[in-house]
Amino acid sequence: QVQLVESGGGLVQTGGSLRLSCAASGRTLSSYAVGWFRQRPGKEREFVAAVNWSGDIRYYANSVKGRFTISRDNAKNTVYLQMNSLKPEDTAVYYCAAATTWYGANSEREYAYDYWGQGTQVTVSS
């Protein structure tokens, strides 16, 4: 079993950047595909980005494509979400999740993931 801890959230102005980290313990993260999801105020949790085990296949939600980048450093047991050109509508709690199976395009679905972190708050002020 793997435990996931997100960090790097905070308060930033519109147009600013943040880098979120998802650190794993218990097992090596290189055994898992990883996704980022977010839950905006009053909304259901939604997919943001996903990356396969080796890091060479990535998927993004249309709302973040071109602004966010998911990457992984398996040597550091960490997956990152670089968020640029942030907008107020990016305000949310961001969660990382790990999957033992890579579902390809279906990595946008929550059912694809076996383990979840507790989340980190990102607030973008206008």
mmCIF file of N, CA and C in Angstrom:
data_model
loop_
_atom_site.group_PDB
_atom_site.id
_atom_site.type_symbol
_atom_site.label_atom_id
_atom_site.label_comp_id
_atom_site.label_asym_id
_atom_site.label_seq_id
_atom_site.Cartn_x
_atom_site.Cartn_y
_atom_site.Cartn_z
ATOM 1 N N GLN A 1 0.843 -1.183 0.000
ATOM 2 C CA GLN A 1 0.000 0.000 0.000
ATOM 3 C C GLN A 1 0.880 1.234 0.000
ATOM 4 N N VAL A 2 0.445 2.252 -0.694
ATOM 5 C CA VAL A 2 1.211 3.492 -0.791
ATOM 6 C C VAL A 2 0.427 4.604 -0.119
ATOM 7 N N GLN A 3 1.141 5.476 0.586
ATOM 8 C CA GLN A 3 0.549 6.663 1.190
ATOM 9 C C GLN A 3 1.010 7.876 0.393
ATOM 10 N N LEU A 4 0.085 8.791 0.148
ATOM 11 C CA LEU A 4 0.358 9.963 -0.679
ATOM 12 C C LEU A 4 0.157 11.232 0.139
ATOM 13 N N VAL A 5 1.079 12.167 -0.001
ATOM 14 C CA VAL A 5 0.969 13.448 0.681
ATOM 15 C C VAL A 5 1.213 14.562 -0.323
ATOM 16 N N GLU A 6 0.242 15.443 -0.468
ATOM 17 C CA GLU A 6 0.367 16.593 -1.349
ATOM 18 C C GLU A 6 0.941 17.779 -0.586
ATOM 19 N N SER A 7 1.668 18.616 -1.294
ATOM 20 C CA SER A 7 2.182 19.845 -0.714
ATOM 21 C C SER A 7 2.358 20.863 -1.824
ATOM 22 N N GLY A 8 2.605 22.115 -1.425
ATOM 23 C CA GLY A 8 2.878 23.162 -2.399
ATOM 24 C C GLY A 8 1.710 24.091 -2.669
ATOM 25 N N GLY A 9 0.574 23.808 -2.066
ATOM 26 C CA GLY A 9 -0.563 24.701 -2.256
ATOM 27 C C GLY A 9 -0.359 26.023 -1.533
ATOM 28 N N GLY A 10 -1.258 26.955 -1.800
ATOM 29 C CA GLY A 10 -1.160 28.252 -1.149
ATOM 30 C C GLY A 10 -2.004 29.281 -1.854
ATOM 31 N N LEU A 11 -1.727 30.533 -1.523
ATOM 32 C CA LEU A 11 -2.435 31.666 -2.102
ATOM 33 C C LEU A 11 -1.550 32.336 -3.140
ATOM 34 N N VAL A 12 -2.106 32.580 -4.319
ATOM 35 C CA VAL A 12 -1.345 33.203 -5.400
ATOM 36 C C VAL A 12 -2.274 34.135 -6.166
ATOM 37 N N GLN A 13 -1.708 35.144 -6.788
ATOM 38 C CA GLN A 13 -2.510 36.075 -7.581
ATOM 39 C C GLN A 13 -2.763 35.516 -8.975
ATOM 40 N N THR A 14 -3.788 36.036 -9.606
ATOM 41 C CA THR A 14 -4.087 35.669 -10.997
ATOM 42 C C THR A 14 -2.855 35.863 -11.866
ATOM 43 N N GLY A 15 -2.575 34.854 -12.682
ATOM 44 C CA GLY A 15 -1.408 34.886 -13.550
ATOM 45 C C GLY A 15 -0.159 34.290 -12.934
ATOM 46 N N GLY A 16 -0.224 33.982 -11.651
ATOM 47 C CA GLY A 16 0.925 33.424 -10.966
ATOM 48 C C GLY A 16 1.085 31.931 -11.176
ATOM 49 N N SER A 17 2.076 31.372 -10.502
ATOM 50 C CA SER A 17 2.402 29.960 -10.657
ATOM 51 C C SER A 17 2.557 29.288 -9.297
ATOM 52 N N LEU A 18 2.288 27.999 -9.285
ATOM 53 C CA LEU A 18 2.556 27.154 -8.132
ATOM 54 C C LEU A 18 2.993 25.791 -8.651
ATOM 55 N N ARG A 19 3.785 25.100 -7.848
ATOM 56 C CA ARG A 19 4.120 23.720 -8.164
ATOM 57 C C ARG A 19 3.682 22.842 -7.009
ATOM 58 N N LEU A 20 2.783 21.947 -7.305
ATOM 59 C CA LEU A 20 2.329 20.986 -6.307
ATOM 60 C C LEU A 20 3.202 19.735 -6.380
ATOM 61 N N SER A 21 3.403 19.124 -5.231
ATOM 62 C CA SER A 21 4.146 17.869 -5.151
ATOM 63 C C SER A 21 3.267 16.795 -4.536
ATOM 64 N N CYS A 22 3.451 15.594 -5.002
ATOM 65 C CA CYS A 22 2.769 14.427 -4.452
ATOM 66 C C CYS A 22 3.862 13.434 -4.085
ATOM 67 N N ALA A 23 4.116 13.313 -2.800
ATOM 68 C CA ALA A 23 5.181 12.436 -2.321
ATOM 69 C C ALA A 23 4.578 11.134 -1.819
ATOM 70 N N ALA A 24 5.264 10.050 -2.124
ATOM 71 C CA ALA A 24 4.767 8.736 -1.746
ATOM 72 C C ALA A 24 5.636 8.099 -0.682
ATOM 73 N N SER A 25 4.999 7.297 0.162
ATOM 74 C CA SER A 25 5.726 6.472 1.126
ATOM 75 C C SER A 25 5.037 5.117 1.198
ATOM 76 N N GLY A 26 5.762 4.157 1.685
ATOM 77 C CA GLY A 26 5.194 2.816 1.799
ATOM 78 C C GLY A 26 5.600 1.918 0.653
ATOM 79 N N ARG A 27 5.494 2.439 -0.554
ATOM 80 C CA ARG A 27 5.934 1.715 -1.734
ATOM 81 C C ARG A 27 6.481 2.721 -2.734
ATOM 82 N N THR A 28 7.273 2.210 -3.669
ATOM 83 C CA THR A 28 7.827 3.114 -4.661
ATOM 84 C C THR A 28 6.741 3.588 -5.621
ATOM 85 N N LEU A 29 6.736 4.881 -5.886
ATOM 86 C CA LEU A 29 5.702 5.460 -6.740
ATOM 87 C C LEU A 29 5.869 5.049 -8.200
ATOM 88 N N SER A 30 7.037 4.573 -8.569
ATOM 89 C CA SER A 30 7.254 4.160 -9.953
ATOM 90 C C SER A 30 6.386 2.966 -10.342
ATOM 91 N N SER A 31 5.776 2.313 -9.356
ATOM 92 C CA SER A 31 4.885 1.181 -9.632
ATOM 93 C C SER A 31 3.478 1.630 -9.996
ATOM 94 N N TYR A 32 3.221 2.936 -9.943
ATOM 95 C CA TYR A 32 1.860 3.451 -10.097
ATOM 96 C C TYR A 32 1.774 4.530 -11.169
ATOM 97 N N ALA A 33 0.650 4.542 -11.855
ATOM 98 C CA ALA A 33 0.267 5.732 -12.598
ATOM 99 C C ALA A 33 -0.294 6.731 -11.586
ATOM 100 N N VAL A 34 -0.182 7.992 -11.889
ATOM 101 C CA VAL A 34 -0.606 9.020 -10.925
ATOM 102 C C VAL A 34 -1.474 10.051 -11.618
ATOM 103 N N GLY A 35 -2.503 10.464 -10.920
ATOM 104 C CA GLY A 35 -3.369 11.520 -11.430
ATOM 105 C C GLY A 35 -3.523 12.641 -10.420
ATOM 106 N N TRP A 36 -3.853 13.796 -10.941
ATOM 107 C CA TRP A 36 -4.229 14.943 -10.117
ATOM 108 C C TRP A 36 -5.697 15.260 -10.388
ATOM 109 N N PHE A 37 -6.421 15.500 -9.326
ATOM 110 C CA PHE A 37 -7.815 15.900 -9.396
ATOM 111 C C PHE A 37 -7.984 17.154 -8.553
ATOM 112 N N ARG A 38 -9.095 17.827 -8.726
ATOM 113 C CA ARG A 38 -9.379 18.979 -7.879
ATOM 114 C C ARG A 38 -10.863 19.066 -7.590
ATOM 115 N N GLN A 39 -11.171 19.694 -6.466
ATOM 116 C CA GLN A 39 -12.555 19.938 -6.102
ATOM 117 C C GLN A 39 -12.726 21.420 -5.816
ATOM 118 N N ARG A 40 -13.408 22.086 -6.715
ATOM 119 C CA ARG A 40 -13.665 23.514 -6.559
ATOM 120 C C ARG A 40 -14.842 23.702 -5.624
ATOM 121 N N PRO A 41 -14.956 24.883 -4.993
ATOM 122 C CA PRO A 41 -16.046 25.126 -4.032
ATOM 123 C C PRO A 41 -17.408 24.865 -4.663
ATOM 124 N N GLY A 42 -18.188 24.037 -4.011
ATOM 125 C CA GLY A 42 -19.533 23.756 -4.476
ATOM 126 C C GLY A 42 -19.617 22.831 -5.678
ATOM 127 N N LYS A 43 -18.480 22.271 -6.100
ATOM 128 C CA LYS A 43 -18.451 21.413 -7.290
ATOM 129 C C LYS A 43 -18.002 20.003 -6.918
ATOM 130 N N GLU A 44 -18.261 19.069 -7.827
ATOM 131 C CA GLU A 44 -17.744 17.718 -7.650
ATOM 132 C C GLU A 44 -16.260 17.686 -8.020
ATOM 133 N N ARG A 45 -15.601 16.679 -7.502
ATOM 134 C CA ARG A 45 -14.184 16.528 -7.834
ATOM 135 C C ARG A 45 -14.042 16.227 -9.332
ATOM 136 N N GLU A 46 -12.998 16.809 -9.936
ATOM 137 C CA GLU A 46 -12.808 16.665 -11.379
ATOM 138 C C GLU A 46 -11.364 16.354 -11.709
ATOM 139 N N PHE A 47 -11.188 15.736 -12.833
ATOM 140 C CA PHE A 47 -9.863 15.362 -13.314
ATOM 141 C C PHE A 47 -9.078 16.583 -13.751
ATOM 142 N N VAL A 48 -7.772 16.563 -13.475
ATOM 143 C CA VAL A 48 -6.878 17.625 -13.919
ATOM 144 C C VAL A 48 -5.816 17.084 -14.877
ATOM 145 N N ALA A 49 -5.073 16.079 -14.444
ATOM 146 C CA ALA A 49 -3.982 15.546 -15.262
ATOM 147 C C ALA A 49 -3.608 14.156 -14.773
ATOM 148 N N ALA A 50 -2.992 13.383 -15.653
ATOM 149 C CA ALA A 50 -2.531 12.045 -15.294
ATOM 150 C C ALA A 50 -1.257 11.722 -16.057
ATOM 151 N N VAL A 51 -0.452 10.859 -15.460
ATOM 152 C CA VAL A 51 0.801 10.433 -16.096
ATOM 153 C C VAL A 51 0.998 8.942 -15.852
ATOM 154 N N ASN A 52 1.557 8.261 -16.838
ATOM 155 C CA ASN A 52 1.763 6.820 -16.682
ATOM 156 C C ASN A 52 3.033 6.554 -15.876
ATOM 157 N N TRP A 53 3.381 5.271 -15.732
ATOM 158 C CA TRP A 53 4.491 4.912 -14.851
ATOM 159 C C TRP A 53 5.808 5.565 -15.256
ATOM 160 N N SER A 54 6.080 5.553 -16.548
ATOM 161 C CA SER A 54 7.388 6.035 -17.004
ATOM 162 C C SER A 54 7.410 7.532 -17.247
ATOM 163 N N GLY A 55 6.243 8.148 -17.289
ATOM 164 C CA GLY A 55 6.192 9.589 -17.485
ATOM 165 C C GLY A 55 6.112 10.037 -18.918
ATOM 166 N N ASP A 56 5.997 9.118 -19.859
ATOM 167 C CA ASP A 56 6.005 9.519 -21.259
ATOM 168 C C ASP A 56 4.614 9.645 -21.864
ATOM 169 N N ILE A 57 3.575 9.333 -21.108
ATOM 170 C CA ILE A 57 2.205 9.540 -21.572
ATOM 171 C C ILE A 57 1.483 10.384 -20.526
ATOM 172 N N ARG A 58 0.893 11.462 -20.993
ATOM 173 C CA ARG A 58 0.201 12.391 -20.105
ATOM 174 C C ARG A 58 -1.154 12.752 -20.691
ATOM 175 N N TYR A 59 -2.101 12.967 -19.821
ATOM 176 C CA TYR A 59 -3.408 13.472 -20.213
ATOM 177 C C TYR A 59 -3.729 14.701 -19.375
ATOM 178 N N TYR A 60 -4.470 15.625 -19.986
ATOM 179 C CA TYR A 60 -4.861 16.848 -19.298
ATOM 180 C C TYR A 60 -6.328 17.145 -19.554
ATOM 181 N N ALA A 61 -6.954 17.755 -18.565
ATOM 182 C CA ALA A 61 -8.279 18.314 -18.792
ATOM 183 C C ALA A 61 -8.151 19.505 -19.726
ATOM 184 N N ASN A 62 -9.158 19.721 -20.536
ATOM 185 C CA ASN A 62 -9.104 20.843 -21.491
ATOM 186 C C ASN A 62 -8.927 22.174 -20.773
ATOM 187 N N SER A 63 -9.482 22.285 -19.584
ATOM 188 C CA SER A 63 -9.445 23.552 -18.859
ATOM 189 C C SER A 63 -8.043 23.939 -18.400
ATOM 190 N N VAL A 64 -7.122 22.987 -18.360
ATOM 191 C CA VAL A 64 -5.766 23.282 -17.879
ATOM 192 C C VAL A 64 -4.699 23.055 -18.945
ATOM 193 N N LYS A 65 -5.095 22.518 -20.082
ATOM 194 C CA LYS A 65 -4.132 22.202 -21.139
ATOM 195 C C LYS A 65 -3.399 23.460 -21.577
ATOM 196 N N GLY A 66 -2.087 23.355 -21.657
ATOM 197 C CA GLY A 66 -1.266 24.503 -22.032
ATOM 198 C C GLY A 66 -0.830 25.358 -20.860
ATOM 199 N N ARG A 67 -1.442 25.158 -19.699
ATOM 200 C CA ARG A 67 -1.070 25.937 -18.504
ATOM 201 C C ARG A 67 -0.452 25.057 -17.425
ATOM 202 N N PHE A 68 -0.919 23.813 -17.314
ATOM 203 C CA PHE A 68 -0.436 22.901 -16.278
ATOM 204 C C PHE A 68 0.425 21.813 -16.927
ATOM 205 N N THR A 69 1.410 21.352 -16.163
ATOM 206 C CA THR A 69 2.261 20.263 -16.626
ATOM 207 C C THR A 69 2.438 19.247 -15.502
ATOM 208 N N ILE A 70 2.150 17.998 -15.812
ATOM 209 C CA ILE A 70 2.384 16.928 -14.846
ATOM 210 C C ILE A 70 3.704 16.253 -15.196
ATOM 211 N N SER A 71 4.475 15.946 -14.172
ATOM 212 C CA SER A 71 5.755 15.273 -14.394
ATOM 213 C C SER A 71 6.042 14.395 -13.171
ATOM 214 N N ARG A 72 7.019 13.536 -13.344
ATOM 215 C CA ARG A 72 7.361 12.670 -12.216
ATOM 216 C C ARG A 72 8.859 12.471 -12.142
ATOM 217 N N ASP A 73 9.334 12.309 -10.911
ATOM 218 C CA ASP A 73 10.720 11.984 -10.657
ATOM 219 C C ASP A 73 10.697 10.708 -9.819
ATOM 220 N N ASN A 74 10.828 9.591 -10.467
ATOM 221 C CA ASN A 74 10.710 8.314 -9.761
ATOM 222 C C ASN A 74 11.859 8.107 -8.765
ATOM 223 N N ALA A 75 12.981 8.720 -9.028
ATOM 224 C CA ALA A 75 14.097 8.609 -8.078
ATOM 225 C C ALA A 75 13.766 9.287 -6.758
ATOM 226 N N LYS A 76 12.936 10.327 -6.837
ATOM 227 C CA LYS A 76 12.523 11.054 -5.625
ATOM 228 C C LYS A 76 11.153 10.600 -5.120
ATOM 229 N N ASN A 77 10.567 9.610 -5.818
ATOM 230 C CA ASN A 77 9.258 9.086 -5.404
ATOM 231 C C ASN A 77 8.201 10.187 -5.348
ATOM 232 N N THR A 78 8.247 11.085 -6.324
ATOM 233 C CA THR A 78 7.397 12.272 -6.294
ATOM 234 C C THR A 78 6.850 12.565 -7.689
ATOM 235 N N VAL A 79 5.600 13.011 -7.711
ATOM 236 C CA VAL A 79 4.973 13.514 -8.936
ATOM 237 C C VAL A 79 4.638 14.981 -8.707
ATOM 238 N N TYR A 80 4.791 15.775 -9.750
ATOM 239 C CA TYR A 80 4.594 17.214 -9.652
ATOM 240 C C TYR A 80 3.455 17.667 -10.556
ATOM 241 N N LEU A 81 2.873 18.791 -10.167
ATOM 242 C CA LEU A 81 1.932 19.484 -11.044
ATOM 243 C C LEU A 81 2.361 20.940 -11.069
ATOM 244 N N GLN A 82 2.973 21.339 -12.168
ATOM 245 C CA GLN A 82 3.357 22.731 -12.364
ATOM 246 C C GLN A 82 2.172 23.482 -12.920
ATOM 247 N N MET A 83 1.762 24.519 -12.228
ATOM 248 C CA MET A 83 0.570 25.270 -12.615
ATOM 249 C C MET A 83 0.981 26.706 -12.921
ATOM 250 N N ASN A 84 0.818 27.102 -14.161
ATOM 251 C CA ASN A 84 1.149 28.456 -14.600
ATOM 252 C C ASN A 84 -0.105 29.186 -15.049
ATOM 253 N N SER A 85 0.014 30.499 -15.167
ATOM 254 C CA SER A 85 -1.102 31.328 -15.630
ATOM 255 C C SER A 85 -2.380 31.001 -14.866
ATOM 256 N N LEU A 86 -2.272 30.976 -13.569
ATOM 257 C CA LEU A 86 -3.403 30.565 -12.747
ATOM 258 C C LEU A 86 -4.543 31.577 -12.810
ATOM 259 N N LYS A 87 -5.750 31.049 -12.723
ATOM 260 C CA LYS A 87 -6.965 31.847 -12.790
ATOM 261 C C LYS A 87 -7.774 31.634 -11.508
ATOM 262 N N PRO A 88 -8.648 32.556 -11.171
ATOM 263 C CA PRO A 88 -9.483 32.351 -9.984
ATOM 264 C C PRO A 88 -10.274 31.046 -10.028
ATOM 265 N N GLU A 89 -10.656 30.621 -11.216
ATOM 266 C CA GLU A 89 -11.428 29.376 -11.325
ATOM 267 C C GLU A 89 -10.578 28.128 -11.083
ATOM 268 N N ASP A 90 -9.286 28.287 -10.918
ATOM 269 C CA ASP A 90 -8.426 27.168 -10.521
ATOM 270 C C ASP A 90 -8.427 26.957 -9.011
ATOM 271 N N THR A 91 -9.066 27.864 -8.291
ATOM 272 C CA THR A 91 -9.160 27.718 -6.838
ATOM 273 C C THR A 91 -9.871 26.420 -6.489
ATOM 274 N N ALA A 92 -9.205 25.583 -5.689
ATOM 275 C CA ALA A 92 -9.735 24.260 -5.379
ATOM 276 C C ALA A 92 -8.821 23.564 -4.390
ATOM 277 N N VAL A 93 -9.320 22.455 -3.872
ATOM 278 C CA VAL A 93 -8.455 21.510 -3.172
ATOM 279 C C VAL A 93 -7.951 20.522 -4.220
ATOM 280 N N TYR A 94 -6.651 20.369 -4.286
ATOM 281 C CA TYR A 94 -6.027 19.498 -5.273
ATOM 282 C C TYR A 94 -5.580 18.200 -4.612
ATOM 283 N N TYR A 95 -5.952 17.087 -5.246
ATOM 284 C CA TYR A 95 -5.639 15.761 -4.740
ATOM 285 C C TYR A 95 -4.774 15.005 -5.747
ATOM 286 N N CYS A 96 -3.823 14.248 -5.239
ATOM 287 C CA CYS A 96 -3.158 13.292 -6.109
ATOM 288 C C CYS A 96 -3.657 11.895 -5.776
ATOM 289 N N ALA A 97 -3.572 11.027 -6.766
ATOM 290 C CA ALA A 97 -4.068 9.663 -6.608
ATOM 291 C C ALA A 97 -3.166 8.716 -7.386
ATOM 292 N N ALA A 98 -3.044 7.498 -6.904
ATOM 293 C CA ALA A 98 -2.172 6.501 -7.528
ATOM 294 C C ALA A 98 -2.984 5.309 -8.001
ATOM 295 N N ALA A 99 -2.605 4.799 -9.160
ATOM 296 C CA ALA A 99 -3.326 3.687 -9.771
ATOM 297 C C ALA A 99 -2.363 2.550 -10.076
ATOM 298 N N THR A 100 -2.755 1.338 -9.722
ATOM 299 C CA THR A 100 -1.921 0.182 -10.034
ATOM 300 C C THR A 100 -2.065 -0.232 -11.495
ATOM 301 N N THR A 101 -3.121 0.207 -12.139
ATOM 302 C CA THR A 101 -3.372 -0.094 -13.547
ATOM 303 C C THR A 101 -3.462 1.211 -14.323
ATOM 304 N N TRP A 102 -2.831 1.223 -15.483
ATOM 305 C CA TRP A 102 -2.927 2.403 -16.356
ATOM 306 C C TRP A 102 -4.093 2.199 -17.298
ATOM 307 N N TYR A 103 -5.071 3.086 -17.223
ATOM 308 C CA TYR A 103 -6.283 2.971 -18.014
ATOM 309 C C TYR A 103 -6.275 3.852 -19.255
ATOM 310 N N GLY A 104 -5.159 4.420 -19.566
ATOM 311 C CA GLY A 104 -5.101 5.261 -20.749
ATOM 312 C C GLY A 104 -6.024 6.456 -20.621
ATOM 313 N N ALA A 105 -6.861 6.666 -21.626
ATOM 314 C CA ALA A 105 -7.759 7.819 -21.612
ATOM 315 C C ALA A 105 -8.727 7.768 -20.432
ATOM 316 N N ASN A 106 -9.031 6.581 -19.934
ATOM 317 C CA ASN A 106 -9.926 6.456 -18.782
ATOM 318 C C ASN A 106 -9.249 6.844 -17.468
ATOM 319 N N SER A 107 -8.009 7.261 -17.539
ATOM 320 C CA SER A 107 -7.338 7.777 -16.343
ATOM 321 C C SER A 107 -7.980 9.067 -15.853
ATOM 322 N N GLU A 108 -8.938 9.582 -16.615
ATOM 323 C CA GLU A 108 -9.703 10.749 -16.170
ATOM 324 C C GLU A 108 -10.762 10.358 -15.139
ATOM 325 N N ARG A 109 -10.995 9.076 -14.970
ATOM 326 C CA ARG A 109 -12.057 8.596 -14.086
ATOM 327 C C ARG A 109 -11.515 8.283 -12.699
ATOM 328 N N GLU A 110 -12.265 8.651 -11.689
ATOM 329 C CA GLU A 110 -11.820 8.410 -10.320
ATOM 330 C C GLU A 110 -11.690 6.917 -10.032
ATOM 331 N N TYR A 111 -12.501 6.082 -10.681
ATOM 332 C CA TYR A 111 -12.459 4.652 -10.395
ATOM 333 C C TYR A 111 -11.132 4.011 -10.796
ATOM 334 N N ALA A 112 -10.356 4.726 -11.608
ATOM 335 C CA ALA A 112 -9.071 4.192 -12.052
ATOM 336 C C ALA A 112 -8.032 4.181 -10.943
ATOM 337 N N TYR A 113 -8.299 4.858 -9.835
ATOM 338 C CA TYR A 113 -7.296 5.083 -8.802
ATOM 339 C C TYR A 113 -7.587 4.321 -7.526
ATOM 340 N N ASP A 114 -6.507 3.802 -6.945
ATOM 341 C CA ASP A 114 -6.619 2.964 -5.760
ATOM 342 C C ASP A 114 -6.306 3.703 -4.466
ATOM 343 N N TYR A 115 -5.476 4.722 -4.549
ATOM 344 C CA TYR A 115 -5.026 5.436 -3.343
ATOM 345 C C TYR A 115 -5.118 6.932 -3.594
ATOM 346 N N TRP A 116 -5.473 7.640 -2.529
ATOM 347 C CA TRP A 116 -5.673 9.088 -2.609
ATOM 348 C C TRP A 116 -4.963 9.785 -1.465
ATOM 349 N N GLY A 117 -4.470 10.987 -1.768
ATOM 350 C CA GLY A 117 -3.943 11.836 -0.722
ATOM 351 C C GLY A 117 -5.050 12.645 -0.066
ATOM 352 N N GLN A 118 -4.664 13.477 0.898
ATOM 353 C CA GLN A 118 -5.633 14.262 1.669
ATOM 354 C C GLN A 118 -5.948 15.607 1.017
ATOM 355 N N GLY A 119 -5.134 16.019 0.076
ATOM 356 C CA GLY A 119 -5.406 17.258 -0.641
ATOM 357 C C GLY A 119 -4.610 18.438 -0.126
ATOM 358 N N THR A 120 -4.434 19.422 -1.003
ATOM 359 C CA THR A 120 -3.794 20.678 -0.652
ATOM 360 C C THR A 120 -4.594 21.814 -1.280
ATOM 361 N N GLN A 121 -4.783 22.877 -0.520
ATOM 362 C CA GLN A 121 -5.611 23.991 -0.976
ATOM 363 C C GLN A 121 -4.823 24.937 -1.868
ATOM 364 N N VAL A 122 -5.408 25.280 -3.000
ATOM 365 C CA VAL A 122 -4.873 26.301 -3.895
ATOM 366 C C VAL A 122 -5.926 27.402 -4.019
ATOM 367 N N THR A 123 -5.516 28.615 -3.734
ATOM 368 C CA THR A 123 -6.422 29.755 -3.838
ATOM 369 C C THR A 123 -5.795 30.800 -4.750
ATOM 370 N N VAL A 124 -6.535 31.180 -5.777
ATOM 371 C CA VAL A 124 -6.053 32.168 -6.739
ATOM 372 C C VAL A 124 -6.914 33.418 -6.577
ATOM 373 N N SER A 125 -6.284 34.498 -6.191
ATOM 374 C CA SER A 125 -7.012 35.745 -5.973
ATOM 375 C C SER A 125 -7.061 36.565 -7.255
ATOM 376 N N SER A 126 -8.157 37.278 -7.413
ATOM 377 C CA SER A 126 -8.335 38.101 -8.632
ATOM 378 C C SER A 126 -7.820 39.511 -8.418
#
